[in-house]
XYZ file of C-alpha atoms in Angstrom:
143
model
C 13.961 -24.159 62.232
C 17.494 -25.235 62.254
C 20.208 -23.662 64.417
C 23.993 -24.522 64.419
C 25.315 -25.730 67.775
C 28.932 -24.705 68.329
C 31.596 -25.753 71.006
C 32.457 -28.957 72.667
C 32.844 -32.455 71.061
C 30.184 -34.099 69.003
C 28.932 -36.036 71.915
C 28.323 -32.862 73.941
C 26.631 -31.090 71.060
C 24.264 -34.100 70.628
C 23.412 -34.095 74.390
C 22.802 -30.267 74.525
C 20.520 -30.505 71.497
C 18.746 -33.588 72.839
C 17.969 -31.607 75.959
C 15.761 -29.326 73.878
C 13.550 -31.968 72.185
C 9.812 -31.464 72.400
C 10.221 -28.266 74.690
C 9.121 -24.836 73.935
C 11.999 -22.269 72.991
C 10.990 -18.720 73.092
C 12.377 -16.634 70.151
C 14.289 -14.182 72.317
C 16.399 -17.069 73.807
C 17.874 -17.595 70.393
C 18.015 -14.177 68.809
C 18.565 -10.465 69.993
C 17.366 -7.150 68.778
C 19.937 -5.566 66.181
C 21.655 -9.066 65.525
C 22.638 -9.844 62.044
C 21.536 -13.401 60.919
C 21.783 -15.741 57.829
C 18.443 -17.335 56.584
C 18.651 -20.592 54.849
C 15.769 -22.173 52.854
C 14.663 -23.413 49.531
C 12.971 -21.475 46.763
C 9.337 -22.067 45.628
C 9.338 -25.157 43.355
C 8.044 -24.723 39.811
C 8.911 -28.011 38.483
C 10.372 -28.731 34.928
C 10.330 -25.647 32.791
C 11.586 -24.651 29.352
C 14.346 -22.201 28.512
C 12.065 -19.162 27.866
C 10.449 -19.436 31.377
C 13.673 -20.706 33.174
C 16.343 -18.405 31.770
C 14.384 -15.675 29.952
C 15.685 -16.652 26.513
C 13.995 -14.634 23.759
C 11.461 -16.439 21.712
C 12.173 -17.308 18.159
C 10.152 -15.848 15.110
C 6.582 -17.079 14.388
C 7.513 -19.173 11.433
C 10.371 -21.091 12.979
C 10.428 -24.855 12.212
C 10.241 -27.303 14.991
C 9.197 -24.952 17.850
C 9.967 -21.457 18.875
C 10.412 -21.550 22.604
C 13.937 -22.687 22.226
C 17.622 -21.726 22.138
C 18.485 -20.914 18.386
C 22.133 -22.345 18.664
C 23.420 -24.463 21.512
C 26.891 -24.281 20.300
C 29.481 -24.881 17.658
C 30.264 -28.289 15.898
C 33.663 -28.312 17.985
C 34.002 -28.751 20.902
C 31.507 -31.706 20.431
C 29.619 -31.009 23.679
C 27.154 -28.282 24.961
C 28.702 -25.814 27.172
C 27.442 -25.307 30.773
C 26.807 -21.663 30.050
C 24.000 -22.484 27.402
C 20.428 -22.073 28.597
C 18.715 -25.495 28.847
C 15.303 -26.819 30.038
C 15.226 -28.357 33.451
C 14.222 -28.059 37.077
C 13.142 -24.490 38.253
C 12.726 -23.792 41.772
C 13.261 -25.872 45.037
C 16.869 -24.610 44.971
C 18.874 -24.097 48.213
C 19.644 -20.528 48.849
C 21.143 -18.547 51.696
C 20.387 -14.826 52.473
C 23.092 -13.199 54.446
C 23.273 -10.455 56.955
C 19.507 -9.829 57.529
C 19.085 -7.590 60.592
C 16.489 -8.378 63.423
C 14.824 -5.145 64.121
C 12.286 -6.098 66.619
C 11.351 -8.965 69.012
C 8.014 -8.992 70.967
C 5.672 -11.312 72.922
C 2.212 -11.994 71.669
C -0.497 -9.895 73.505
C 2.114 -7.485 74.998
C 2.913 -3.915 74.006
C 6.240 -5.087 72.655
C 4.223 -7.024 69.989
C 2.933 -3.662 68.586
C 4.783 -1.887 65.804
C 5.360 1.318 67.582
C 8.847 2.738 67.598
C 10.501 5.717 69.227
C 9.978 7.873 66.235
C 6.547 6.598 65.184
C 4.120 6.523 68.343
C 1.029 5.671 66.516
C -0.622 2.387 67.843
C -0.587 -0.270 65.297
C 0.077 -4.069 64.820
C 3.193 -5.600 63.199
C 0.966 -7.298 60.662
C 0.122 -5.046 57.773
C -3.585 -4.694 56.890
C -4.637 -7.879 55.172
C -1.743 -9.923 56.442
C 1.556 -10.772 55.017
C 1.404 -12.334 51.446
C 1.473 -16.032 51.396
C 1.821 -15.976 55.176
C -1.124 -14.359 56.979
C -1.300 -12.647 60.493
C 1.388 -12.845 62.955
C -0.067 -14.222 66.191
C 2.931 -15.659 68.041
C 6.171 -14.151 69.456
């Protein structure tokens, strides 16, 4: 996880961050309940893909010569270049994305009552993890 360090000179920021190397930092030392945060990451990589999969372009008719999973016309004769707005094959996924203003609804310690998913409105006892775990992640075991 990466967190921006604010304030002071660059040397002070480096010294501050260096003090946390190889140390356990609890999640409640960084985030608070009802705080709005930005999440930065990369999308799932899908490699090199064609225009139909990458951009959702309509396939050409069955009897098309030289392939049908293409863009029918990539532009006029002049200007003698392909516009950036024309769908082309290429890398799909592994793109840098930022999701802004995500709210932290609950923070809890593993093994404590605060780790449960009970709220003031719904007092039934249940875990924060849904039945079967989160897709592509599993069961939440830590803070």
